[in-house]
Coordinates of C-alpha atoms in Angstrom, one line a residue:
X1 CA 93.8 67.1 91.1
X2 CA 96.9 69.5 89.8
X3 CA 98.8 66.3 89.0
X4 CA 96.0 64.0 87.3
X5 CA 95.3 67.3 85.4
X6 CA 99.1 68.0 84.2
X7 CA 99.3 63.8 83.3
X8 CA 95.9 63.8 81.1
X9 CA 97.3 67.0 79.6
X10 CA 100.5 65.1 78.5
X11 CA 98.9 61.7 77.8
X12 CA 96.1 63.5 75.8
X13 CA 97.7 66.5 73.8
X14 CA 94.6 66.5 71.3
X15 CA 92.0 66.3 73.8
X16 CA 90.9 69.9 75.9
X17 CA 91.7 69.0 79.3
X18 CA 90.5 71.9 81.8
X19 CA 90.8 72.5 85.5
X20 CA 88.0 72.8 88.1
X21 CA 90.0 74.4 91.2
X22 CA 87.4 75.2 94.0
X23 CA 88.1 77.5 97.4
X24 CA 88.5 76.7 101.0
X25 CA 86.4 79.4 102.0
X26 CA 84.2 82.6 100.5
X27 CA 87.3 84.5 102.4
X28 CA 90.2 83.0 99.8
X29 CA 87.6 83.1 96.7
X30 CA 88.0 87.3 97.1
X31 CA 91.3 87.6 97.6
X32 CA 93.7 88.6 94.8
X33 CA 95.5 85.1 95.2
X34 CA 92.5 83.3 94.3
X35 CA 92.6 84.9 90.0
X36 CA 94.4 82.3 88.6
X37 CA 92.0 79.9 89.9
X38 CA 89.0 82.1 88.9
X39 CA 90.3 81.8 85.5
X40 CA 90.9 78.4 85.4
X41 CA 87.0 77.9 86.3
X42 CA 86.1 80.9 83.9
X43 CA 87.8 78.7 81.1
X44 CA 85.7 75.6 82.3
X45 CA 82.7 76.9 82.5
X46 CA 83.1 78.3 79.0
X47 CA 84.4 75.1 77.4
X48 CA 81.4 73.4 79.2
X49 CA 78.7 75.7 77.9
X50 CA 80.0 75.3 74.7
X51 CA 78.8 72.0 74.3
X52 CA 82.4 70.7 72.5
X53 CA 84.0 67.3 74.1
X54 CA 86.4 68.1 76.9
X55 CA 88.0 66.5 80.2
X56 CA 86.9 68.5 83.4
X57 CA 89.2 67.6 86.1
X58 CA 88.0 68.7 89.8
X59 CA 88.5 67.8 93.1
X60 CA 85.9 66.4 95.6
X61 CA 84.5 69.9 96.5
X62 CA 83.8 71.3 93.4
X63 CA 80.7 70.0 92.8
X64 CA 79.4 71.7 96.0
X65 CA 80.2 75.2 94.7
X66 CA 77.1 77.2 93.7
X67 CA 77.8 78.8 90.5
X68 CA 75.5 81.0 87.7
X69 CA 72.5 78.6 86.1
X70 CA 74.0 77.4 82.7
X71 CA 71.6 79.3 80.8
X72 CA 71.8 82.4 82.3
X73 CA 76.1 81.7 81.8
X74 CA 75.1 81.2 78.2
X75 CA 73.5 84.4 77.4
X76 CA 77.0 86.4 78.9
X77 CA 79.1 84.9 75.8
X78 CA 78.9 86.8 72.6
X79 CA 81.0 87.2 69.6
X80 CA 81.9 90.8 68.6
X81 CA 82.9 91.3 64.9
X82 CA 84.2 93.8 62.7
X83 CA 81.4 96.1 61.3
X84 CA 79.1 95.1 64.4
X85 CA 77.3 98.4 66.2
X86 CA 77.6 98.4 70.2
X87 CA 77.0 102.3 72.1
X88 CA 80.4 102.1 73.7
X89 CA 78.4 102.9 76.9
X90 CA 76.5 99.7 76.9
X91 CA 79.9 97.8 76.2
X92 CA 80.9 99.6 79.7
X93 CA 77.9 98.4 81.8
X94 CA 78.9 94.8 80.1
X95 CA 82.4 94.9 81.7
X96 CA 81.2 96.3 85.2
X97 CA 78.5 93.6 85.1
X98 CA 80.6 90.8 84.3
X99 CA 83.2 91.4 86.5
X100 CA 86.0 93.3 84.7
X101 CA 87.5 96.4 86.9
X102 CA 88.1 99.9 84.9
X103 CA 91.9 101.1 84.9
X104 CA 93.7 103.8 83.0
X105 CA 95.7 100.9 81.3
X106 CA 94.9 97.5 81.1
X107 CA 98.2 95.8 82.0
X108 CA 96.4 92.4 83.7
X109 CA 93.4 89.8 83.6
X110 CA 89.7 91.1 83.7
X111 CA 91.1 94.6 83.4
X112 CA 89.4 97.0 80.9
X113 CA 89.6 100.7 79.6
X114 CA 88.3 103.2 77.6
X115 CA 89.9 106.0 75.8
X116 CA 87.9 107.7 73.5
X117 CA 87.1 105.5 70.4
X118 CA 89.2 102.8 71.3
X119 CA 88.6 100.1 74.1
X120 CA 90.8 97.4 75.3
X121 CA 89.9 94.4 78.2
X122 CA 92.0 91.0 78.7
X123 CA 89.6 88.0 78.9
X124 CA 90.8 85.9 82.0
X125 CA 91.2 83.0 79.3
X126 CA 93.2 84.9 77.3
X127 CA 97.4 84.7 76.4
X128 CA 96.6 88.4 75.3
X129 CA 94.6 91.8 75.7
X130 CA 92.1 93.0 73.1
X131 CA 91.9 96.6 71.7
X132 CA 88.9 97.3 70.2
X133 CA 88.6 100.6 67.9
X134 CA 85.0 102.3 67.1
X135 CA 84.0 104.6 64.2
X136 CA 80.9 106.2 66.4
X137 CA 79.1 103.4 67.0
X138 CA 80.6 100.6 64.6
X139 CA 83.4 98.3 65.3
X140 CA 85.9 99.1 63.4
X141 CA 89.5 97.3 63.9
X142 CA 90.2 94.3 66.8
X143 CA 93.7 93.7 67.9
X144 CA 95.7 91.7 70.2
X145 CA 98.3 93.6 72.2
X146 CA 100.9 93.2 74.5
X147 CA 99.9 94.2 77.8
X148 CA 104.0 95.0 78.7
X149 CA 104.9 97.7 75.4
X150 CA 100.7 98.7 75.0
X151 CA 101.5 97.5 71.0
X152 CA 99.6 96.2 68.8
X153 CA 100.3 92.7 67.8
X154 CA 97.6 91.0 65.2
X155 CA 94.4 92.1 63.7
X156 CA 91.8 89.9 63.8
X157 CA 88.5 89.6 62.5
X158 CA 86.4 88.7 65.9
X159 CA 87.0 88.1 69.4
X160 CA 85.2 86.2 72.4
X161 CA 83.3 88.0 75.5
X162 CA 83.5 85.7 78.4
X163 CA 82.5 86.5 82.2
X164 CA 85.8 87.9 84.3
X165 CA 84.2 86.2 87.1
X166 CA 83.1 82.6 87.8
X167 CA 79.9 83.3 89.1
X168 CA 77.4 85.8 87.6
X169 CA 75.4 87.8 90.6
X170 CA 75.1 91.2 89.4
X171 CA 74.0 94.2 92.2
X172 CA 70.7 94.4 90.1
X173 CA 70.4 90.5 90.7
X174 CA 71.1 91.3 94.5
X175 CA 68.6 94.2 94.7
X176 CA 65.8 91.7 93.3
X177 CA 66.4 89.9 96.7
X178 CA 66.5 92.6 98.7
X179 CA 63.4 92.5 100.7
X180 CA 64.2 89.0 100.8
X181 CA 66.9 89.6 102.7
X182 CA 66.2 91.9 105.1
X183 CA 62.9 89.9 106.0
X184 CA 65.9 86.9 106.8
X185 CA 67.7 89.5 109.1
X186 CA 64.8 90.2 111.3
X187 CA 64.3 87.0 111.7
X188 CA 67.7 86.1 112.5
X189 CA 68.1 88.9 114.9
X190 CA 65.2 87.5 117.2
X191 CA 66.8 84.4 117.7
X192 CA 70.2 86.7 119.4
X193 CA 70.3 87.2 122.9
X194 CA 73.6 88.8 122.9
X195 CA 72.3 92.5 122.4
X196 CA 76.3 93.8 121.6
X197 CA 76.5 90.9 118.8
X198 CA 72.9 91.7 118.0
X199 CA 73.4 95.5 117.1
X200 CA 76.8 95.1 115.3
X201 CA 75.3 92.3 113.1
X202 CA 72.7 94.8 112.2
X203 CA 74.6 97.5 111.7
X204 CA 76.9 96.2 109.3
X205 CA 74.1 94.1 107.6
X206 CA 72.2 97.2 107.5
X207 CA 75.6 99.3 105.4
X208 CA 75.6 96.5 103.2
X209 CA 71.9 97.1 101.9
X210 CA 72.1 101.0 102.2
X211 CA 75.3 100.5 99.7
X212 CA 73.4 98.1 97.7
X213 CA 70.5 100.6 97.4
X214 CA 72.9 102.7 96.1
X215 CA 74.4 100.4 93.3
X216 CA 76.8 98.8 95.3
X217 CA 77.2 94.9 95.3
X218 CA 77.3 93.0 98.6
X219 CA 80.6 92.0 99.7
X220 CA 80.7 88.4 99.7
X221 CA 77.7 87.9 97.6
X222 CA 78.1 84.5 96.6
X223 CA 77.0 83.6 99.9
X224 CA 73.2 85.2 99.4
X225 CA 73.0 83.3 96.3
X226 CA 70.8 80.8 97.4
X227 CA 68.5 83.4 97.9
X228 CA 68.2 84.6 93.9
X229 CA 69.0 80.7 92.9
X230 CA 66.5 78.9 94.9
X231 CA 67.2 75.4 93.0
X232 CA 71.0 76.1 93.2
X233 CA 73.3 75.2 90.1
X234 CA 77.0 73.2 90.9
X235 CA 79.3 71.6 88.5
X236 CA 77.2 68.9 87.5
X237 CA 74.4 70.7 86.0
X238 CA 76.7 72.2 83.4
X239 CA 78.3 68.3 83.1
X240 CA 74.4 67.9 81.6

């Protein structure tokens, strides 16, 4: 798909051509080698939701990837402009809940910071970091950076918020399927005669909803999402 993809985008310079890359396995979606193609779907997704003309090219698999319904993908974009208000505090829960990680300076990709008035983040779909600067509660200045010198490059008047992950499953979407969960490990424990294989599967199962409890997400939660998506949402119901 890498090669049809790099000919449309020569033959078809005026057309938005976007790749779908999907994983081998939950393992390779978590690992730090798997961002580019994060962003790659982050980009798709976006251009999808948007409702404008575009080529989607994917491979055979990606349709069978569960991903976020498309409304509830919608509602996670938003423009912020010069002059809006935002609590800078709410603006942090926005970045933890949509994937981006906090660092003391945001050098890559669905990194964000905050030093006192001033906020910056890099969009996984964008060439360049944004620095946002507050007056108390009002937006007042957005810039593009460089992410290598920290300077400022452009002003400009808005800026895009788009998901740092592909999939939105937040740890208060997990906790909603909490019970739900345990309930399927009891029942899955019964059917295990192996009593070794039986207690460590509880044990560690038994961590992961403790942490969650606590306000930690489950590691590898994309694979509980059939639990919170029942229907289940793939590729094509965004082609819709």
């Amino acid at each position: 798909s890498k090669e049809i993809f790099e000919d449309l985008v020569s033959l078809l310079p005026d057309v938005p051509v976007l790749l779908f890359p999907n994983e081998e396995s939950l393992a390779v979606m978590y690992s730090i080698s798997s961002m580019d193609n994060t962003a790659d779907r982050v980009k798709a997704l976006n251009a999808l939701a948007s409702g404008k003309p575009c080529i989607i090219v994917a491979s055979s698999g990606a349709p069978h990837m569960r991903l976020t319904p498309v409304e509830r993908w919608k509602d996670a974009l938003f423009t912020m402009e010069i002059g809006m208000d935002i609590e800078r505090e709410d603006l942090e829960k926005l970045f933890n809940q949509y994937g981006y990680r906090r660092e003391g300076m945001v050098q890559s990709p669905g990194e964000y910071s905050i030093r006192g008035s001033i906020v910056d983040f890099y969009p996984l779909n964008a060439d360049h970091p944004v620095r946002l600067d507050f007056f108390d509660t009002e937006l007042d200045s957005i810039r593009l950076f460089n992410a290598e010198t920290q300077e400022s490059m452009e002003n400009i008047e808005q800026t895009e918020f788009y998901p740092a992950q592909d999939v939105i499953f937040t740890p208060h979407d997990q906790r909603e399927i909490l019970d739900k969960l345990k309930k399927h490990l009891d029942k899955h424990l019964k059917k295990i005669e192996d009593e070794e294989v039986k207690m460590q599967l509880k044990s560690v199962q038994t961590e992961q909803f403790t942490l969650l409890e606590q306000g930690e997400p489950l590691k590898y939660a994309n694979a509980y999402l059939g639990f919170w998506d029942k229907e289940g949402t793939s590729l094509i119901d965004y082609l819709q």
